[in-house]
Short mmCIF file of C-alpha atoms in Angstrom, two decimals:
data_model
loop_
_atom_site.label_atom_id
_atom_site.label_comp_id
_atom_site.label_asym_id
_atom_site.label_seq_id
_atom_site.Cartn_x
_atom_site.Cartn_y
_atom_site.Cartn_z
CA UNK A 1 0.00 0.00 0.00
CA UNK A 2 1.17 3.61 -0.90
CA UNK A 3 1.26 6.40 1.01
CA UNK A 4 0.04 10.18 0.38
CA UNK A 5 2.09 12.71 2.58
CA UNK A 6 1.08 16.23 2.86
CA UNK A 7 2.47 19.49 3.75
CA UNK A 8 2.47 18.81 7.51
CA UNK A 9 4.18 15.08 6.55
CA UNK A 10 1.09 13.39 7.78
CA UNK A 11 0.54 10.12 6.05
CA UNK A 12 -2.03 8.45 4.16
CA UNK A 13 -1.95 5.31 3.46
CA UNK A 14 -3.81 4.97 -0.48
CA UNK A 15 -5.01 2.04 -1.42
CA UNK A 16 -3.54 0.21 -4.66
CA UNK A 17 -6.16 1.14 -6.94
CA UNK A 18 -5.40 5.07 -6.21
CA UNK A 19 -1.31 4.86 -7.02
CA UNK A 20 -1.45 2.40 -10.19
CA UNK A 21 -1.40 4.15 -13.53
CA UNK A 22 1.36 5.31 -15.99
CA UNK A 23 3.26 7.81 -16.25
CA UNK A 24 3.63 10.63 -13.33
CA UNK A 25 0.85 12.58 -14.77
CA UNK A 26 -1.78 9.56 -13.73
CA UNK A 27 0.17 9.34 -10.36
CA UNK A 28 -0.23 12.85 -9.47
CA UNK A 29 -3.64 12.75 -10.42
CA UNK A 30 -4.07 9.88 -8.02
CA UNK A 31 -2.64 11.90 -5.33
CA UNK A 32 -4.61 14.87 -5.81
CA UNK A 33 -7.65 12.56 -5.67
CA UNK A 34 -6.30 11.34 -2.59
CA UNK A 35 -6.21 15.22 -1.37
CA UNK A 36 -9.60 15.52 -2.24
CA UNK A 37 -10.90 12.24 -0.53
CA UNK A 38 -9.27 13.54 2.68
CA UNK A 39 -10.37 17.07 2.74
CA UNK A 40 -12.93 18.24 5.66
CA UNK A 41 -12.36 21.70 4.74
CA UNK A 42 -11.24 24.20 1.89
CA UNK A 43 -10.13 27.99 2.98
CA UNK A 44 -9.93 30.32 -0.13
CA UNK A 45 -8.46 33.14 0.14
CA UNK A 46 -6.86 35.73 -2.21
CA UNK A 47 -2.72 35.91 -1.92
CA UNK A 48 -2.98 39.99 -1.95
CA UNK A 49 -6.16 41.70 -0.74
CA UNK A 50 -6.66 44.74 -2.59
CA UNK A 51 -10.18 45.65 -0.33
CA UNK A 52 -13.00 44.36 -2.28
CA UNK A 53 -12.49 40.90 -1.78
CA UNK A 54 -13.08 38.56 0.76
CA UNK A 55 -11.81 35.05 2.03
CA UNK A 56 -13.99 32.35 2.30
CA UNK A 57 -14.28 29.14 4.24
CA UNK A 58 -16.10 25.35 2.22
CA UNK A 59 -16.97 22.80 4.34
CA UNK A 60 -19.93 20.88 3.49
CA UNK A 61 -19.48 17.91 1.00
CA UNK A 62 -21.47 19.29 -1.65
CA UNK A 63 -19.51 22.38 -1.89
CA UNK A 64 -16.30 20.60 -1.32
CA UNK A 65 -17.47 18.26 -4.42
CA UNK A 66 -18.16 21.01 -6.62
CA UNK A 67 -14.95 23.21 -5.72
CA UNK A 68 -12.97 19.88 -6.48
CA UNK A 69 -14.44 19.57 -9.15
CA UNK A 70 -13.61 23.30 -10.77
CA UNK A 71 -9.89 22.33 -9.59
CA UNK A 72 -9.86 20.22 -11.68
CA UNK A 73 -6.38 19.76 -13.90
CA UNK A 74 -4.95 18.76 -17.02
CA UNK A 75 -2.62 16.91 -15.87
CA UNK A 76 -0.98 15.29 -19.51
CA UNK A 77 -0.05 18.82 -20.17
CA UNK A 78 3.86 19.54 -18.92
CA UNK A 79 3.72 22.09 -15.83
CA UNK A 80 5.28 25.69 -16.53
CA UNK A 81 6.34 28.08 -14.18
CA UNK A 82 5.36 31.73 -13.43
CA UNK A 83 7.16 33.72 -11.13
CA UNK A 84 4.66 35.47 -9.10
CA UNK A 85 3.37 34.11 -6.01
CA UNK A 86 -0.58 33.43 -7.37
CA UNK A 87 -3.75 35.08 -7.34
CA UNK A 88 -5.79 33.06 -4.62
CA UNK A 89 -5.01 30.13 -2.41
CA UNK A 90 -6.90 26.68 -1.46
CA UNK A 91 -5.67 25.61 1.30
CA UNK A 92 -6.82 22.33 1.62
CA UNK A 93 -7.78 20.92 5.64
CA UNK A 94 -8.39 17.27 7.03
CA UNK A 95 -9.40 15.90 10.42
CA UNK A 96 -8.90 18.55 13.15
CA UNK A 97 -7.66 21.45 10.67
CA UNK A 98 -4.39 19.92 9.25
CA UNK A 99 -3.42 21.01 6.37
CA UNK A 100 -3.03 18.49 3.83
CA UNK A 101 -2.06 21.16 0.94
CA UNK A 102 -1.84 24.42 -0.27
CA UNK A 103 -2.84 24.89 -3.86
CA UNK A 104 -2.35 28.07 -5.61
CA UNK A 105 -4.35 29.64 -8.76
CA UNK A 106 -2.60 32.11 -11.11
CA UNK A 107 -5.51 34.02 -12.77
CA UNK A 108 -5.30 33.44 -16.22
CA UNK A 109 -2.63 30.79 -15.97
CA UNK A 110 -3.43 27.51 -14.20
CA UNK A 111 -3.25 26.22 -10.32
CA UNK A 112 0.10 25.03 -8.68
CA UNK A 113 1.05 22.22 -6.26
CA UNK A 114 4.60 21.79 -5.09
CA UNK A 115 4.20 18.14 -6.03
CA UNK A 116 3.66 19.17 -9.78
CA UNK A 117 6.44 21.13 -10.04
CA UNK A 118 5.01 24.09 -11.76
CA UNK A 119 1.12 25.69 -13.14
CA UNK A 120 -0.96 22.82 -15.15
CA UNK A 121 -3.72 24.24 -16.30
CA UNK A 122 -7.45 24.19 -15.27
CA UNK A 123 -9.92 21.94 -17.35
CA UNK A 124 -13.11 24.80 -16.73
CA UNK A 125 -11.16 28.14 -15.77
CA UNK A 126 -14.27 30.51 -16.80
CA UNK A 127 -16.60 28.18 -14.28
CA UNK A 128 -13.84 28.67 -11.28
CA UNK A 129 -13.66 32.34 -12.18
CA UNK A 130 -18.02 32.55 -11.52
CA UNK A 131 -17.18 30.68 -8.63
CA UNK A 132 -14.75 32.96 -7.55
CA UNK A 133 -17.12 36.55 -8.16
CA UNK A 134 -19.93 34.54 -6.93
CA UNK A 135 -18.59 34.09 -3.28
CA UNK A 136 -16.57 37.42 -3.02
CA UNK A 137 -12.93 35.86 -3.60
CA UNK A 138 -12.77 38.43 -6.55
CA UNK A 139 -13.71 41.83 -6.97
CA UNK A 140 -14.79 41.90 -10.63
CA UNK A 141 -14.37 45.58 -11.05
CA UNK A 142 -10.82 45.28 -9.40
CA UNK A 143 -7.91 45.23 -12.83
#
């Protein structure tokens, strides 16, 4: 059995059917499923708060569901780097809080993970960015 560790090195173990798969695109999407099955909570917040926006907390499992879901990654494209620190941040929380990751979106590029090793980008960018205006993460009038 394989393990996921996080940020915080706590362990995971992953059962066989999550790690198999070619390539290290299919095992990094593995892990980031992992992530995902782990998750109790999901803080966004923007990286630089200009005054109009606002950070928000997602904890129920519908809402968790559908923010995984707009996180969702190419992952067969190669990662490229930027070198800005990111727009907004998921951090991503399990049992009691821990942080199990910090993901980071660059608006108009793609979302980072220090396991990927760079930006891949998002699969439905324009529905993360509604998301985004919708819960006050983003000021839309703000350049």
């Amino acid at each position: 059995m394989a393990q996921l560790t996080t940020n915080n090195d706590l362990a995971f173990d992953l059962p066989p059917d999550l790690t198999q798969g070619v390539g290290m695109a299919s095992t990094a999407l593995r892990h980031v499923d992992a992530l995902w099955a782990a998750v109790r909570s999901i803080e966004v917040c923007p990286v630089e708060s200009h005054g109009g926006e606002r950070s928000v907390m997602v904890g129920g499992f519908d809402e968790i569901a559908e923010l995984a879901g707009l996180l969702e990654v190419d992952l067969e494209t190669d990662p490229f780097d930027c070198m800005c620190l990111g727009d907004i941040q998921f951090t991503v929380r399990g049992e009691l809080g821990a942080v199990l990751g910090v993901l980071t979106y660059h608006l108009g590029g793609g979302l980072n993970w220090p396991r990927w090793h760079g930006q891949v980008p998002l699969v439905r960018p324009g529905e993360l960015m509604d998301w985004l205006v919708s819960c006050g993460v983003i000021d839309p009038r703000e350049p």
